[in-house]
Structures are given as C-alpha cells and as structure tokens.
Amino acid sequence: MPSIAGGGRGHLFAAHRGAIWWLRRRQHPHFSSLAGGGRRGDAPHLPVLIVGAGPVGLVLSFLLAKFGIKCAVIEKNVKFTRHPRAHFINNRTMEIFRKLDGLAGDIERSQPPVDLWRKFVYCTSLSGSVLGSVDHMKPEDFDKVISPISVAHFSQYKLVDLLLKKLEGIGFRTCFPSEIGILTQDVGLESKILMGHECTSLQQTDEGILVGTSVNNGDRMLERKLHCGILLGTDGARSTVRKLAGISMEGERDLQKLVSVHFLSRDLGRYLSSQRPGMLFFVFNPGAIGVLVAHDLEHGEFVLQIPFYPPQQMFEEFSSKVCEQIIVKLVGWEPADVQVLDIKPWAMHAEVAEKYISCNNRVVLVGDAAHRFPPAGGFGMNTGVQDAHNLAWKLGLMLNGVASPSILQTYESERRPVAIFNTELSVENFKAAMSIPASLGLDPTVANSVHQVINRSLGSIIPRNVQKAVLEGLFSIGRAQVSDYILNEKNPLGSLRLARLRSILDEGKSLQLQFPAEDLGLCYEEGALVAEDCSQKTQTGVKLEHSERTSREYIPSAKVGSRLPHMLVRALPASSEGVFSTLDLVSVDKLEFVLIIAPLKESYEIARATLKVADEFKLSVKVCVMWPQGSADVEVEESRSELAPWTNYVNVEELPRVSCNSWWEMCQISRKNVILVRPDEHIAWRTEWDMVRDADSEVRGVFSQILCLNCHQT
C-alpha cells in the first residue's frame, strides 16, 4: 500500500487554507451504488452521523463528543440486544476504556472474578473427564508491568449498558421512534441515539450525504431523511452502509456455520464455579460436540456454540427443546433450571473490506463493517474499538479545519493492514483450536469434506431427509472416537491420542486468549506520522511474520508508529495526582499532542520550537519533561525558565521497576531523543536532538506531514 503521509516541508498556510476550502467546496463525486448530486432539502443536518449503536459506534460517539464534534447515532433495532456476543476485552482496548470517564474501572468492578474465567477446559462432558485445561493468565498480567490495566471478561450487552450511561453523562439521550416528532431540527438531533432507524439509502449532495432511513414506529414504518457531512458505518458484519457504498469484502467466507444458543442456568453456574471454573469449555462426547462460553458463572449465563451443516441440517430444526437436549448431553446431567433465551445462526468469515474510505472521504467504515474475523482470540470488537480510537482524533482535527481531509486516508493506511494481520492471526488461532478435536480423531476438515461430498454427489438425487440421515449417521460414527471405550489410557489408540492432546496444550499450540506482542506491540508503518529510515527499523509492526506461538511477548519500543510504552511516573513537584501511567500524559478531553523530552538544553530548544509552531497550526501540545528517579524539586525548576513563556508543560519523575534502569532504556533509546505522541497515544515522530539543525523548520515539517497538509486533495 503506497504511503499517503506527504513528504516535504513548508507551504503550511497554503495547505491550511486548502483544508478549509475542502470543507466548504461543492463536490460531485461518482457513487457507483448511490444516487448522485442534489441538495439536502429540508433534512436536518449533522457534521457526523454514525450508523450502528454497538460498542464501536458508541465509543466513537463518546470520543467525538469529547473532541467537540457534533454527532448523532442511528440504530435499526428498536431496543438493544441482550445476547452476550463478544466478551473478551484485551489490554489495549482496556487502556482506551480507562480514558472514557473511568469505564475500565466500572468493567473491572462488574466483571466476574478472574479465577472463574482464566481457564479454557477440554472435557468429555461438563461433569465428565477433564482431558486438559489451559490457564491464560500469567503473574505479569496482575502486576501490570506492561500496561496499567489487565484484560477483562465482560459480555457485550453489559458493556453497551455502561457505555450508554457514560454517554448520558456527557449529554447524550437515547430516543425511540415515538419521539420522532420532536426531533425535526438540527439541534434536536445532536447527541441523540435514534433507535428503530434503519439506513436504507445514501445519496450524494453538494454538502455531504443524504441518508434515507426507515423508522420502525411500532404499527407502521415511516420514511425519514437525515443529512450529514461525514457518515460513519459502524453497523456490524452485515453492514448496510458498506453495501450501499458498493464496497466489497476480500478473504474467506463460510469457514464454519454455527448455531448460538443463549441460555441461563444457575444450577450449572454453581456447579462449574465450584468444580471446574473456566471461560470456554470444549466438550467432545458421542452424543454431542459443542463449545460453551461461560459469560457469567455467578449468574449462570452461557452461550453454547454448535456447528451445523446446511442444507441437510436446517437452523429451524434447532428449537428450544432440541437445544435443551443438546445442553443435557454436553453437561452430563440435567440442570433443573435451563432457560433458553435466544437462538441465532451465524457464519464464520475471515474478510476485510477492499477499502475503508469511500465517496470522497464522506463515507467511512469502522469495526465489523470493515472486517469480519473468526472469534478465536476475540479480535473483532477489540479491533473495532481501536479503529474508533484511531479515527476520532483525525476527524476532530479535520472538522476543526486544522488537518487536511487527506488525514482520513491515513485511517485506512494504518488500520486496514492491522485488520488483515488480525484476520490471519485469528484464522491461525482458529486452526489451533481445531487441532484439539483432530488429535482425538475428530478432524473437522474430515467432517467438512464429508459434507461437501454429500452436497456434490447426493444433493440433486436424494431427498434432504435422507441426506440428513446419512450425514448424521456418519457424524455419529465419527463421535464414537471420543467414547469412553476408545478414549482412555488403557486403550493404546486412546492413550496415544490423549498424549497428543496434552502435548498440544503444554506447548501452547492450542487456542490462545492473549496476544500481547500484537495487542500492545502493534506499530503503524505509514500514515499520520513521520516514518523512520528503513535502516533504523528494528521491528516490522503490522507487517511482522507470524512468530512462534510461545514467543509472543511484548517488548516496549519507542519506534515511530508504536504505542507509547507504559511506565509509572509521578508529577514533580509532588502533587495530589500521585502515581500515574505515561499513557495518562495524553488527554482524552481535548485534542492534544505530547512531546516527551529529557531535561537537556538541546531538547528544551526543540520543545520551545514545538510549542511555537503548534500555536501557528492552532494545535494543542503539552511538553513532558521526563526526570530520573530521585530528582529534587529544585532541579525541575529548570523547566520553567527553559520553556518560558509557555506554561503547557509537566515535569514527571520516572518510577522504573527493579529490572529497568530508566524509561529511556526501557524504550531502547537514549535520553538524546525527543518523542512526539499523537492523541491516540501512538508515536508520530522521534528524533535525537543532534540530528536537528533548524528546530522551527523541522517541527513545522513534522506537523505538516502528520496533518497531511502537503497532500494532494482527492
């Protein structure tokens, strides 16, 4: 993918005027699947309209509101789903949630105790033989060495509830179709989540996008037009926005079809809590095969994933009664209080949108609308939230006239390679999960081959009910491989298979939960940053090859494009703030860059130039002076005189762990470096002070490149 972060220096003010001109100019782009041209008419207008009120859309609306961007959200459903869906929140997403008015703390207090979900369990039934288990939490996860916060296990619908409360706290209101009459003006739409509004059409206008919606008003459907400058599609894997914009998906489809059964059973929850707690239970027995996700053992909330093979097996055949029978087979005894709440079919895909930006920067895909992963590893929602975090600050600067519209293209150039990499990683992790049943004689590829043979050879000849009987008969023979008769230590074949399974688990080659190297070590190679010379690159960021599964440890790095490494620091002179993370140097309440320097004369010179040039760019920049541990308050007074007349700076004292001498050494760089951090906590520029000849010119060029002010308008 070619870089779009324009090179060169200077031409700042001409480029700045170009950005303002873009925001005002008339546009007539061609939409292959949209009606073109025209005016908005009397449709109410918003700078940004978000389609889809899932976690990604809600996070994006929160961030935009914090950055002063007026927006609203439309959601096709009349009420929010209570199906648990996603549940694993990785380190990087939890770091982002720390900044959303304490959302991460709310999650930590509300989630189940970690000892109830830290393991994956492999068994013949939930009350039968345990074939093996894997503990996915390590001591460093609790010590918070590499991150100020740990991963979490929290159902998606509960996360949505918390996000809605956070949005209410900053002025958002959820509105239902019955209230449509009072929301006819622009001001009436701002900071609203409009339920029951399904996006049905997109039309280009001179000023943006005219969005047609179908409003579910209970007994009848109403048509309503809304107008926006930017349309953000956060409407999930089957995105309507993506389809209307004519954006195709690339990758593998239908890796597996499954039925998802959401049910409650406090009996089962109490039993598993006391006997064999875990997050995922992989159950293999002659009667049934399935994966049980324990969303909340304390409250007995579960989702059972069952593979099925249409057209021989039809979704409609999975009634509540049939699902209860399968649950009993997998449990090994009959819980008295099983309550099936919801049954949904779904297909597993591994796809990424061919592009994220369309319609002259007017339509943007975010989250599952832009990528669909297998659930192995929990990359879906986490990647989507991180998409939103990457996009929000760029939208904020662009809509405030500070950055060029071309900065939106850096959202695609940074996040699309991440999605491609995460697709490959989740497929690899899914295959690792399948290695367990394969080791027991239940190779899923054989089941898929049998299904394909039946479809090809019998599909047009034999009635479906006969095909179903043949398929299920063959599957029954296959499941006999995990009968007690075969799968025991006294049976030579069973003993061999059990040894193979244990080897897979012990070597870390089964399904994994955490990927710290990819999660925290992600590094953008190009985009809204000043890339380092190839000769200086020591890591390959999102382009790195899939390494050995057992060596995926995160190594802190201050490479351009990487996340700012975490270390605990303390403000100087001592204040009531106490100890905090280096990540907290970046504000979430305003669009602000952070320049980190050591207390060196030459670095102060670059800091002064940065503050001066930032004023020219109408940018907010804070300087952080990183002092060695044990620095005296009298020493840090130096910053006041060196940075005068600017006051937007903070002195901090590094608090390294015993194993690390300083923050700079942890980052594998010298104190001669200065580091510019973006509002999304990724490093945009790094240099050593002795490499800078003209600080003003250097910094001016850096900001021009980050803000894409020298890029050609498209």
Coordinates of C-alpha atoms in Angstrom, one line a residue, residues 135-621:
D135 CA -4.6 -21.1 32.3
H136 CA -4.4 -18.0 30.2
M137 CA -3.5 -15.5 32.9
K138 CA 0.2 -15.0 34.0
P139 CA 1.6 -13.3 37.1
E140 CA 2.7 -10.2 35.0
D141 CA -1.0 -9.7 33.9
F142 CA -1.8 -8.9 37.6
D143 CA 1.4 -7.0 38.2
K144 CA 0.5 -4.6 35.4
V145 CA 4.1 -4.4 34.2
I146 CA 3.4 -3.8 30.5
S147 CA 0.1 -2.0 30.9
P148 CA -1.6 0.0 33.6
I149 CA -4.6 -2.3 33.4
S150 CA -5.4 -6.0 32.8
V151 CA -7.6 -7.8 30.3
A152 CA -11.3 -8.3 31.1
H153 CA -14.2 -10.8 30.6
F154 CA -17.4 -8.8 30.2
S155 CA -20.4 -9.5 28.0
Q156 CA -21.1 -7.1 25.1
Y157 CA -24.6 -6.1 26.2
K158 CA -23.3 -5.2 29.6
L159 CA -20.6 -3.1 28.0
V160 CA -23.2 -1.3 25.9
D161 CA -25.2 -0.6 29.1
L162 CA -22.1 1.0 30.7
L163 CA -21.3 3.0 27.5
L164 CA -24.9 4.4 27.4
K165 CA -24.5 5.6 31.0
K166 CA -21.2 7.3 30.1
L167 CA -22.9 8.9 27.1
E168 CA -25.8 10.1 29.2
G169 CA -23.2 11.7 31.5
I170 CA -21.9 13.9 28.7
G171 CA -25.4 14.9 27.4
F172 CA -26.5 12.0 25.0
R173 CA -30.0 10.8 25.1
T174 CA -31.5 7.5 23.7
C175 CA -34.7 8.3 21.7
F176 CA -37.3 5.9 20.5
P177 CA -39.5 6.1 17.3
S178 CA -42.4 7.5 19.2
E179 CA -40.3 10.7 19.9
I180 CA -39.6 11.4 16.2
G181 CA -42.0 14.3 16.1
I182 CA -39.9 16.5 18.4
L183 CA -36.6 15.8 16.6
T184 CA -37.0 17.7 13.3
Q185 CA -34.4 20.4 13.6
D186 CA -30.6 20.0 13.5
V187 CA -30.3 20.9 17.2
G188 CA -32.8 18.2 18.0
L189 CA -30.6 15.5 16.5
E190 CA -27.3 16.4 18.2
S191 CA -26.2 14.0 20.8
K192 CA -29.1 11.6 20.2
I193 CA -29.1 7.8 19.8
L194 CA -32.1 7.2 17.5
M195 CA -33.5 3.7 17.9
G196 CA -35.6 2.0 15.3
H197 CA -33.9 3.9 12.4
E198 CA -32.6 1.6 9.7
C199 CA -30.4 3.1 7.0
T200 CA -32.0 2.4 3.6
S201 CA -30.3 4.7 1.1
L202 CA -27.4 7.0 0.6
Q203 CA -27.3 10.0 -1.8
Q204 CA -24.6 12.4 -2.6
T205 CA -25.4 16.1 -2.1
D206 CA -23.4 19.2 -2.6
E207 CA -22.6 19.3 1.1
G208 CA -22.4 15.7 2.1
I209 CA -24.6 12.6 2.3
L210 CA -28.4 12.4 2.4
V211 CA -29.3 9.3 4.4
G212 CA -32.6 7.7 3.9
T213 CA -34.0 5.8 6.9
S214 CA -36.9 3.6 7.6
V215 CA -38.3 4.2 11.1
N216 CA -40.0 1.4 13.0
N217 CA -42.8 3.2 14.7
G218 CA -44.5 0.1 16.1
D219 CA -47.6 -0.4 13.9
R220 CA -46.1 1.3 10.8
M221 CA -42.9 2.2 9.1
L222 CA -42.0 5.8 8.4
E223 CA -39.5 7.2 6.0
R224 CA -37.2 9.9 7.2
K225 CA -34.2 11.8 5.7
L226 CA -31.1 12.9 7.6
H227 CA -28.2 14.8 6.2
C228 CA -24.5 14.7 7.3
G229 CA -21.1 15.8 6.3
I230 CA -19.5 12.5 7.2
L231 CA -21.2 9.1 7.5
L232 CA -19.6 6.5 9.7
G233 CA -20.6 2.9 9.2
T234 CA -20.3 1.0 12.5
D235 CA -23.3 -1.2 11.6
G236 CA -21.6 -4.6 12.0
A237 CA -20.6 -7.6 9.9
R238 CA -23.6 -7.3 7.6
S239 CA -23.1 -3.6 7.2
T240 CA -25.8 -1.8 5.2
V241 CA -23.6 1.2 4.8
R242 CA -20.9 -1.0 3.2
K243 CA -23.3 -2.4 0.8
L244 CA -24.9 0.9 -0.2
A245 CA -21.4 2.4 -0.7
G246 CA -20.6 -0.5 -3.0
I247 CA -17.6 -1.7 -1.0
S248 CA -16.8 -5.4 -1.3
M249 CA -15.1 -7.7 1.1
E250 CA -12.0 -9.7 0.4
G251 CA -11.0 -13.0 2.1
E252 CA -12.5 -16.3 3.0
R253 CA -16.2 -16.8 3.6
D254 CA -18.1 -19.5 5.5
L255 CA -15.3 -21.1 7.3
Q256 CA -17.9 -22.7 9.5
K257 CA -21.6 -22.3 10.2
L258 CA -22.8 -22.4 13.8
V259 CA -25.9 -22.1 16.0
S260 CA -25.5 -19.8 19.0
V261 CA -27.7 -20.7 22.0
H262 CA -28.0 -18.1 24.8
F263 CA -29.3 -19.7 28.0
L264 CA -29.4 -19.3 31.7
S265 CA -28.9 -22.0 34.4
R266 CA -27.8 -21.1 37.9
D267 CA -27.6 -24.8 38.7
L268 CA -24.9 -25.2 36.0
G269 CA -23.2 -22.0 37.0
R270 CA -22.9 -23.1 40.7
Y271 CA -21.6 -26.5 39.7
L272 CA -18.9 -25.2 37.3
S273 CA -17.9 -22.4 39.8
S274 CA -17.1 -25.0 42.5
Q275 CA -15.9 -27.9 40.4
R276 CA -14.2 -26.6 37.2
P277 CA -14.4 -22.8 36.6
G278 CA -13.4 -21.5 33.1
M279 CA -14.3 -19.2 30.3
L280 CA -14.5 -21.7 27.5
F281 CA -15.5 -25.4 27.7
F282 CA -14.7 -27.6 24.7
V283 CA -16.9 -30.6 25.0
F284 CA -16.5 -33.8 22.9
N285 CA -18.6 -36.9 23.5
P286 CA -20.5 -39.5 21.4
G287 CA -23.8 -37.6 21.9
A288 CA -22.8 -34.1 21.0
I289 CA -20.0 -31.7 20.4
G290 CA -20.0 -28.0 21.3
V291 CA -18.2 -25.0 22.8
L292 CA -19.7 -23.5 25.9
V293 CA -18.9 -19.8 26.6
A294 CA -19.4 -19.1 30.3
H295 CA -20.2 -15.4 30.2
D296 CA -21.0 -15.2 34.0
L297 CA -20.8 -18.4 36.2
E298 CA -22.1 -16.5 39.2
H299 CA -25.4 -15.7 37.4
G300 CA -25.4 -18.8 35.3
E301 CA -25.3 -17.1 31.9
F302 CA -24.0 -19.1 29.0
V303 CA -23.8 -19.2 25.2
L304 CA -23.4 -22.6 23.5
Q305 CA -21.9 -22.7 20.0
I306 CA -23.0 -25.8 18.0
P307 CA -21.6 -26.5 14.5
F308 CA -24.3 -27.3 11.9
Y309 CA -24.3 -28.3 8.2
P310 CA -27.0 -26.9 5.9
P311 CA -28.9 -27.8 3.9
Q312 CA -29.0 -31.2 5.5
Q313 CA -29.3 -29.6 8.9
M314 CA -31.5 -26.5 9.0
F315 CA -31.4 -23.8 11.5
E316 CA -35.2 -24.0 12.0
E317 CA -34.7 -27.5 13.4
F318 CA -32.8 -26.1 16.4
S319 CA -35.9 -25.4 18.6
S320 CA -35.6 -24.6 22.3
K321 CA -36.4 -28.2 23.1
V322 CA -33.7 -29.6 20.8
C323 CA -31.2 -27.1 22.2
E324 CA -32.1 -28.2 25.7
Q325 CA -31.5 -31.8 24.8
I326 CA -28.1 -30.9 23.4
I327 CA -27.2 -29.0 26.6
V328 CA -28.1 -32.0 28.7
K329 CA -25.8 -34.2 26.6
L330 CA -22.9 -31.8 26.9
V331 CA -23.5 -31.2 30.7
G332 CA -23.8 -34.9 31.5
W333 CA -26.8 -34.4 33.8
E334 CA -30.0 -32.4 33.6
P335 CA -29.9 -29.0 35.2
A336 CA -33.4 -28.2 36.5
D337 CA -33.5 -24.6 35.5
V338 CA -32.2 -24.3 31.9
Q339 CA -33.9 -21.4 30.3
V340 CA -33.2 -20.8 26.6
L341 CA -33.4 -17.1 25.8
D342 CA -32.3 -16.8 22.2
I343 CA -31.1 -19.0 19.3
K344 CA -29.2 -17.4 16.4
P345 CA -27.4 -18.8 13.3
W346 CA -24.2 -17.3 12.2
A347 CA -21.4 -17.9 9.8
M348 CA -17.7 -17.5 10.4
H349 CA -15.8 -15.4 7.9
A350 CA -12.3 -14.1 7.5
E351 CA -12.7 -10.9 5.4
V352 CA -11.5 -7.3 5.2
A353 CA -13.2 -4.5 3.2
E354 CA -11.4 -3.6 0.0
K355 CA -11.3 -0.1 1.3
Y356 CA -12.4 1.8 4.4
I357 CA -13.0 5.2 2.9
S358 CA -15.4 6.0 0.1
C359 CA -17.3 8.8 -1.6
N360 CA -14.6 11.4 -1.4
N361 CA -14.0 10.9 2.3
R362 CA -17.7 11.2 3.1
V363 CA -18.3 7.5 4.0
V364 CA -16.0 5.7 6.4
L365 CA -16.3 2.0 7.6
V366 CA -15.4 1.2 11.2
G367 CA -15.3 -2.0 13.2
D368 CA -17.0 -5.2 11.9
A369 CA -18.4 -3.2 9.0
A370 CA -14.7 -3.1 7.8
H371 CA -13.5 -6.6 8.9
R372 CA -15.0 -9.9 9.9
F373 CA -12.8 -12.3 11.9
P374 CA -13.3 -15.8 13.4
P375 CA -13.9 -15.3 17.1
A376 CA -10.7 -17.1 18.0
G377 CA -8.7 -14.6 20.1
G378 CA -11.5 -12.0 20.5
F379 CA -10.1 -9.7 17.8
G380 CA -13.4 -8.4 16.4
M381 CA -14.7 -5.9 18.9
N382 CA -11.2 -5.1 20.2
T383 CA -10.0 -4.2 16.7
G384 CA -13.2 -2.1 16.1
V385 CA -12.8 -0.1 19.3
Q386 CA -9.2 0.6 18.3
D387 CA -10.3 1.6 14.8
A388 CA -12.6 4.2 16.5
H389 CA -9.8 5.5 18.7
N390 CA -7.6 5.9 15.6
L391 CA -10.3 7.7 13.6
A392 CA -11.8 10.0 16.2
W393 CA -8.8 12.4 16.7
K394 CA -8.3 12.6 12.9
L395 CA -11.9 13.5 12.3
G396 CA -11.7 16.1 15.1
L397 CA -8.7 17.9 13.7
M398 CA -10.1 17.7 10.1
L399 CA -13.6 19.1 11.0
N400 CA -12.0 21.9 13.0
G401 CA -10.0 22.9 10.0
V402 CA -6.6 22.0 11.4
A403 CA -5.8 18.9 9.4
S404 CA -6.3 18.2 5.7
P405 CA -9.1 15.9 4.6
S406 CA -6.4 13.6 3.4
I407 CA -5.8 12.7 7.0
L408 CA -8.8 10.4 6.8
Q409 CA -6.9 8.3 4.3
T410 CA -4.3 7.6 7.0
Y411 CA -7.1 5.9 9.0
E412 CA -7.3 3.3 6.2
S413 CA -3.5 3.1 5.6
E414 CA -3.0 2.5 9.4
R415 CA -5.9 0.3 10.3
R416 CA -6.5 -1.8 7.2
P417 CA -3.1 -3.6 7.5
V418 CA -4.0 -4.3 11.2
A419 CA -7.2 -5.9 10.1
I420 CA -5.5 -8.0 7.5
F421 CA -2.9 -9.1 10.1
N422 CA -5.6 -9.8 12.7
T423 CA -7.6 -11.8 10.1
E424 CA -4.6 -14.1 9.5
L425 CA -3.9 -14.3 13.2
S426 CA -7.5 -15.2 14.1
V427 CA -7.6 -17.9 11.3
E428 CA -4.3 -19.3 12.7
N429 CA -5.8 -19.3 16.2
F430 CA -9.0 -21.0 14.9
K431 CA -6.9 -23.7 13.2
A432 CA -5.1 -24.2 16.5
A433 CA -8.4 -24.7 18.2
M434 CA -9.3 -27.3 15.7
S435 CA -6.1 -29.2 16.4
I436 CA -7.6 -30.4 19.7
P437 CA -10.6 -32.4 18.2
A438 CA -8.3 -33.5 15.4
S439 CA -5.9 -35.0 18.0
L440 CA -8.9 -37.0 19.4
G441 CA -9.8 -38.4 16.0
L442 CA -12.5 -35.8 15.3
D443 CA -10.8 -33.9 12.5
P444 CA -13.1 -31.0 11.5
T445 CA -11.6 -31.0 8.0
V446 CA -12.9 -34.5 7.5
A447 CA -16.4 -33.5 8.6
N448 CA -16.3 -30.6 6.1
S449 CA -15.1 -33.0 3.4
V450 CA -17.9 -35.5 4.1
H451 CA -20.4 -32.6 4.0
Q452 CA -19.1 -31.4 0.7
V453 CA -19.1 -34.9 -0.8
I454 CA -22.8 -35.4 0.2
N455 CA -23.7 -32.0 -1.3
R456 CA -21.9 -32.8 -4.6
S457 CA -22.9 -36.4 -5.1
L458 CA -26.3 -36.7 -3.4
G459 CA -27.7 -33.2 -3.3
S460 CA -29.7 -33.3 -6.5
I461 CA -30.6 -37.0 -6.3
I462 CA -31.7 -38.0 -2.8
P463 CA -34.3 -36.2 -0.7
R464 CA -33.0 -33.9 2.1
N465 CA -34.3 -36.0 4.9
V466 CA -32.3 -39.0 3.6
Q467 CA -29.2 -36.8 3.1
K468 CA -29.6 -35.7 6.7
A469 CA -29.8 -39.2 8.0
V470 CA -26.7 -40.2 6.0
L471 CA -24.8 -37.1 7.3
E472 CA -25.8 -37.5 10.9
G473 CA -25.1 -41.3 10.7
L474 CA -21.5 -40.6 9.5
F475 CA -21.1 -37.9 12.2
S476 CA -22.3 -40.4 14.9
I477 CA -19.7 -42.9 13.8
G478 CA -17.1 -40.1 14.0
R479 CA -18.1 -39.1 17.5
A480 CA -17.6 -42.6 18.6
Q481 CA -13.9 -41.8 18.6
V482 CA -14.4 -40.0 21.9
S483 CA -16.3 -42.8 23.6
D484 CA -15.0 -44.0 27.0
Y485 CA -14.2 -47.3 25.3
I486 CA -11.6 -45.7 23.0
L487 CA -10.6 -42.5 24.9
N488 CA -8.8 -44.0 27.9
E489 CA -5.3 -44.7 29.0
K490 CA -5.7 -48.5 28.8
N491 CA -6.6 -48.3 25.1
P492 CA -3.4 -47.9 23.0
L493 CA -5.1 -45.7 20.5
G494 CA -6.9 -43.6 23.2
S495 CA -3.7 -43.3 25.2
L496 CA -1.8 -42.1 22.1
R497 CA -4.5 -39.5 21.3
L498 CA -4.6 -38.2 24.9
A499 CA -0.8 -37.9 24.9
R500 CA -1.0 -35.9 21.6
L501 CA -3.6 -33.6 23.2
R502 CA -1.5 -33.0 26.3
S503 CA 1.5 -32.1 24.1
I504 CA -0.5 -29.5 22.1
L505 CA -1.7 -27.9 25.4
D506 CA 1.7 -28.0 27.1
E507 CA 3.4 -26.5 24.0
G508 CA 1.0 -23.6 23.8
K509 CA -0.3 -24.7 20.4
S510 CA -4.0 -24.7 21.2
L511 CA -6.4 -21.8 21.1
Q512 CA -4.8 -18.8 22.7
L513 CA -6.5 -15.9 24.5
Q514 CA -3.9 -13.2 24.8
F515 CA -1.6 -11.8 22.2
P516 CA 0.5 -9.0 23.9
A517 CA 3.0 -8.6 21.1
E518 CA 0.3 -7.9 18.6
D519 CA -2.1 -6.2 21.0
L520 CA 0.3 -3.7 22.7
G521 CA 3.2 -4.0 20.2
L522 CA 1.2 -3.0 17.1
C523 CA 3.2 -0.5 15.1
Y524 CA 1.9 1.6 12.1
E525 CA 4.4 1.6 9.2
E526 CA 2.8 4.6 7.4
G527 CA 0.1 7.1 7.9
A528 CA -0.2 10.2 10.1
L529 CA 3.4 10.0 11.3
V530 CA 6.9 10.7 10.2
A531 CA 8.3 7.3 9.3
E532 CA 11.8 6.4 10.4
D533 CA 14.5 5.5 7.9
C534 CA 14.5 1.8 6.8
S535 CA 18.0 1.4 8.3
Q536 CA 16.6 2.4 11.7
K537 CA 13.7 -0.1 11.7
T538 CA 14.2 -2.8 14.3
Q539 CA 10.6 -4.2 14.3
T540 CA 8.2 -4.6 11.5
G541 CA 4.9 -3.6 13.1
V542 CA 1.8 -4.9 11.5
K543 CA 3.9 -6.4 8.7
L544 CA 5.8 -8.8 11.0
E545 CA 5.5 -12.5 10.2
H546 CA 3.6 -14.8 12.5
S547 CA 6.2 -15.8 15.0
E548 CA 6.3 -18.9 17.1
R549 CA 3.2 -19.1 19.3
T550 CA 5.2 -19.4 22.5
S551 CA 7.4 -16.3 21.9
R552 CA 4.7 -13.6 21.5
E553 CA 5.9 -11.4 24.3
Y554 CA 5.5 -7.7 24.2
I555 CA 8.8 -5.7 24.1
P556 CA 8.4 -2.0 24.8
S557 CA 9.6 0.2 21.9
A558 CA 9.6 3.9 21.1
K559 CA 9.6 3.2 17.4
V560 CA 7.6 5.6 15.3
G561 CA 4.1 4.3 14.9
S562 CA 4.1 2.2 18.1
R563 CA 2.0 2.7 21.2
L564 CA 3.7 4.8 23.9
P565 CA 5.3 2.4 26.3
H566 CA 3.8 2.3 29.8
M567 CA 5.8 3.2 32.9
L568 CA 4.6 4.6 36.2
V569 CA 5.6 8.2 36.8
R570 CA 5.0 10.9 39.4
A571 CA 4.4 14.6 38.9
L572 CA 7.1 17.0 40.1
P573 CA 7.0 18.8 42.3
A574 CA 4.9 16.3 44.3
S575 CA 1.2 16.9 43.9
S576 CA -2.1 15.3 44.7
E577 CA -2.1 13.4 41.4
G578 CA 0.0 10.7 42.9
V579 CA 1.4 7.9 40.6
F580 CA 0.1 7.5 37.1
S581 CA 1.0 5.9 33.8
T582 CA 2.9 7.5 30.9
L583 CA -0.2 6.8 28.9
D584 CA -2.1 9.3 31.1
L585 CA 0.1 12.1 29.8
V586 CA -2.2 12.1 26.8
S587 CA -5.5 13.8 27.4
V588 CA -8.8 12.3 26.3
D589 CA -10.8 15.5 26.9
K590 CA -9.1 17.5 24.2
L591 CA -7.1 17.0 21.0
E592 CA -3.6 17.4 22.3
F593 CA -0.2 16.1 21.3
V594 CA 2.5 15.4 23.9
L595 CA 6.2 16.0 23.4
I596 CA 8.4 13.9 25.7
I597 CA 11.9 15.1 26.4
A598 CA 14.8 14.6 28.9
P599 CA 15.9 17.7 30.8
L600 CA 18.7 18.6 28.4
K601 CA 19.4 22.1 27.0
E602 CA 19.2 20.9 23.4
S603 CA 15.9 19.1 24.0
Y604 CA 14.4 22.2 25.6
E605 CA 15.2 24.1 22.4
I606 CA 13.2 21.6 20.3
A607 CA 10.4 21.8 22.9
R608 CA 10.2 25.6 22.6
A609 CA 10.1 25.3 18.8
T610 CA 7.3 22.7 19.1
L611 CA 5.2 24.9 21.3
K612 CA 5.7 27.9 19.0
V613 CA 4.9 26.0 15.8
A614 CA 1.9 24.4 17.4
D615 CA 0.4 27.8 18.0
E616 CA 0.8 28.6 14.3
F617 CA -1.0 25.3 13.5
K618 CA -3.8 26.0 16.0
L619 CA -2.7 22.8 17.7
S620 CA -2.6 22.0 21.4
V621 CA 0.8 20.5 22.5

